[in-house]
Short mmCIF file of C-alpha atoms in Angstrom, two decimals:
data_model
loop_
_atom_site.label_atom_id
_atom_site.label_comp_id
_atom_site.label_asym_id
_atom_site.label_seq_id
_atom_site.Cartn_x
_atom_site.Cartn_y
_atom_site.Cartn_z
CA MET A 1 0.00 0.00 0.00
CA PRO A 2 1.50 3.41 -0.95
CA LEU A 3 2.27 5.78 1.88
CA LEU A 4 0.36 9.02 2.16
CA PRO A 5 2.35 12.27 2.36
CA PRO A 6 3.97 12.50 5.79
CA ALA A 7 1.87 14.17 8.46
CA TRP A 8 4.71 16.60 9.08
CA VAL A 9 4.69 18.07 5.59
CA TYR A 10 4.29 21.80 5.48
CA GLU A 11 5.37 23.87 2.55
CA GLN A 12 6.45 27.41 1.96
CA GLN A 13 4.86 28.30 -1.37
CA ILE A 14 5.62 32.02 -1.20
CA LEU A 15 7.85 34.21 0.91
CA GLY A 16 5.91 35.36 3.97
CA TYR A 17 6.04 38.08 6.56
CA ASN A 18 7.23 38.12 10.14
CA TYR A 19 4.02 39.14 11.87
CA ARG A 20 4.21 40.63 15.35
CA MET A 21 1.98 39.55 18.18
CA THR A 22 -1.07 41.52 19.23
CA ASP A 23 -1.38 43.31 22.58
CA LEU A 24 -3.68 40.54 23.77
CA GLN A 25 -1.12 37.87 22.86
CA ALA A 26 1.59 39.89 24.59
CA ALA A 27 -0.53 40.16 27.76
CA LEU A 28 -1.16 36.44 27.73
CA GLY A 29 2.56 35.77 27.27
CA ALA A 30 3.49 38.20 30.05
CA SER A 31 1.07 36.46 32.40
CA GLN A 32 2.99 33.21 31.85
CA MET A 33 6.35 34.72 32.81
CA ASP A 34 5.70 34.06 36.51
CA ARG A 35 5.61 30.33 35.68
CA LEU A 36 8.61 30.28 33.34
CA ASP A 37 11.06 28.80 35.84
CA GLU A 38 8.50 26.13 36.78
CA TYR A 39 7.94 25.22 33.11
CA VAL A 40 11.67 25.02 32.35
CA GLU A 41 12.31 22.91 35.45
CA ARG A 42 9.48 20.52 34.52
CA ARG A 43 10.71 20.22 30.92
CA ASN A 44 14.22 19.47 32.17
CA LEU A 45 12.93 16.74 34.52
CA LEU A 46 11.03 15.14 31.64
CA ALA A 47 14.07 15.43 29.36
CA GLN A 48 16.28 13.81 32.00
CA ARG A 49 13.83 10.93 32.28
CA TYR A 50 13.82 10.49 28.51
CA ASP A 51 17.63 10.54 28.61
CA GLN A 52 17.68 7.74 31.19
CA VAL A 53 15.10 5.42 29.65
CA LEU A 54 15.97 5.91 25.98
CA ARG A 55 19.76 5.62 26.16
CA GLU A 56 19.73 1.94 25.16
CA LEU A 57 17.62 2.51 22.06
CA PRO A 58 19.06 3.18 18.61
CA LEU A 59 18.50 6.90 18.98
CA GLN A 60 20.82 9.87 19.19
CA LEU A 61 19.54 11.87 22.15
CA PRO A 62 19.80 15.64 22.52
CA THR A 63 22.77 17.00 24.41
CA VAL A 64 23.24 20.08 26.52
CA GLN A 65 26.74 21.45 26.85
CA PRO A 66 28.14 21.50 30.41
CA GLY A 67 27.37 24.76 32.16
CA ASN A 68 24.30 25.41 30.01
CA ILE A 69 20.61 24.99 30.72
CA SER A 70 18.10 24.13 28.02
CA ALA A 71 14.46 25.17 28.08
CA PHE A 72 13.79 21.97 26.06
CA HIS A 73 11.34 23.68 23.77
CA LEU A 74 11.63 20.41 21.82
CA TYR A 75 13.06 16.99 22.61
CA VAL A 76 14.43 15.83 19.28
CA VAL A 77 15.90 12.36 18.82
CA ARG A 78 17.62 11.07 15.70
CA LEU A 79 16.93 7.55 14.52
CA LYS A 80 20.04 5.42 14.06
CA GLN A 81 20.36 2.09 12.26
CA ASN A 82 18.30 -0.41 14.23
CA ALA A 83 17.89 -4.18 14.48
CA LYS A 84 14.36 -4.04 13.06
CA ASN A 85 15.56 -1.81 10.21
CA ILE A 86 12.57 0.46 10.78
CA SER A 87 12.65 3.62 8.70
CA HIS A 88 12.24 7.16 9.93
CA ARG A 89 8.93 7.42 8.08
CA ARG A 90 7.61 4.11 9.45
CA LEU A 91 8.60 5.03 13.02
CA PHE A 92 6.87 8.39 12.66
CA ASP A 93 3.70 6.86 11.21
CA ASP A 94 3.60 4.00 13.74
CA LEU A 95 3.97 6.38 16.68
CA ARG A 96 1.22 8.60 15.26
CA GLU A 97 -1.03 5.53 14.84
CA LYS A 98 -0.51 4.87 18.55
CA GLY A 99 -1.80 8.37 19.29
CA ILE A 100 1.62 9.82 20.11
CA GLY A 101 2.02 13.40 18.94
CA VAL A 102 5.47 13.17 17.39
CA ASN A 103 6.51 15.74 14.84
CA LEU A 104 9.39 16.74 12.61
CA HIS A 105 11.21 19.98 13.28
CA TYR A 106 12.18 21.11 10.67
CA SER A 107 12.12 20.41 6.94
CA PRO A 108 15.16 21.72 5.07
CA VAL A 109 14.40 25.22 3.83
CA HIS A 110 16.11 24.70 0.48
CA LEU A 111 13.61 21.92 -0.34
CA GLN A 112 10.57 24.11 0.15
CA PRO A 113 8.71 24.90 -3.11
CA TYR A 114 9.53 28.61 -2.91
CA TYR A 115 13.28 27.93 -2.77
CA ARG A 116 13.14 25.10 -5.31
CA ALA A 117 11.66 27.64 -7.73
CA LEU A 118 14.78 29.73 -7.11
CA GLY A 119 16.96 26.82 -8.23
CA PHE A 120 17.79 25.00 -5.00
CA VAL A 121 17.88 21.22 -5.37
CA ALA A 122 18.18 18.14 -3.21
CA GLY A 123 21.78 17.30 -2.38
CA GLN A 124 23.02 20.86 -1.95
CA TYR A 125 22.85 20.68 1.84
CA PRO A 126 23.34 17.00 2.68
CA GLU A 127 23.62 17.48 6.45
CA ALA A 128 20.27 19.29 6.62
CA GLU A 129 18.71 16.55 4.52
CA CYS A 130 20.27 13.82 6.67
CA TYR A 131 18.96 15.52 9.81
CA ALA A 132 15.44 15.76 8.35
CA GLY A 133 15.58 12.07 7.49
CA GLU A 134 16.44 11.04 11.06
CA ALA A 135 14.94 13.60 13.48
CA ILE A 136 11.68 13.12 15.35
CA SER A 137 10.40 15.43 18.09
CA LEU A 138 8.95 13.49 21.01
CA PRO A 139 6.15 14.89 23.17
CA LEU A 140 7.54 17.20 25.82
CA HIS A 141 5.47 19.81 27.62
CA PRO A 142 4.92 20.75 31.27
CA GLY A 143 1.59 18.90 31.39
CA LEU A 144 3.04 15.59 30.17
CA THR A 145 2.37 13.01 32.87
CA GLN A 146 4.70 10.19 33.85
CA GLN A 147 2.12 7.72 32.52
CA GLN A 148 2.00 9.49 29.14
CA GLN A 149 5.77 9.62 28.94
CA GLU A 150 5.98 5.93 29.81
CA TYR A 151 3.53 5.20 26.97
CA VAL A 152 5.86 7.00 24.55
CA VAL A 153 8.88 5.09 25.85
CA THR A 154 7.09 1.74 25.71
CA ALA A 155 5.99 2.39 22.13
CA LEU A 156 9.53 3.31 21.10
CA LYS A 157 10.90 0.15 22.69
CA GLU A 158 8.28 -2.02 20.97
CA LEU A 159 9.03 -0.49 17.60
CA LEU A 160 12.83 -0.37 17.81
CA LEU A 161 13.87 -3.44 19.82
#
């Protein structure tokens, strides 16, 4: 059965604008500043747990340089060669079928339709293309429960081991 276009596909058809937020959006954002440290701490705890339970899987985990702190806006893993020979696309689709909100951040800019029309082609930026073919963002947000995170980990183990 042919695969449908990946769920992560988004395309830049034309060059856009950098819109600024409204006053209402700014007020909402400012109201969250009091909880910023709490959010970052929670994201770091979840990231540390992922680090511990995923280290034996064929995944390259994110790293934080010593002396730095990450806000873990995203928790991106890169799929390595694995015993089941599961592809990036199949892993993505299988996790989505299990109700896990994985995503891809980000598609190489030079492969977007707007830039292809300017003459950019596949192969010009092999590292960006390699990254896009391996990277998957796992769920990570302050409201993620231990049970939900365990479901993600269990699914990854089932699919990769």
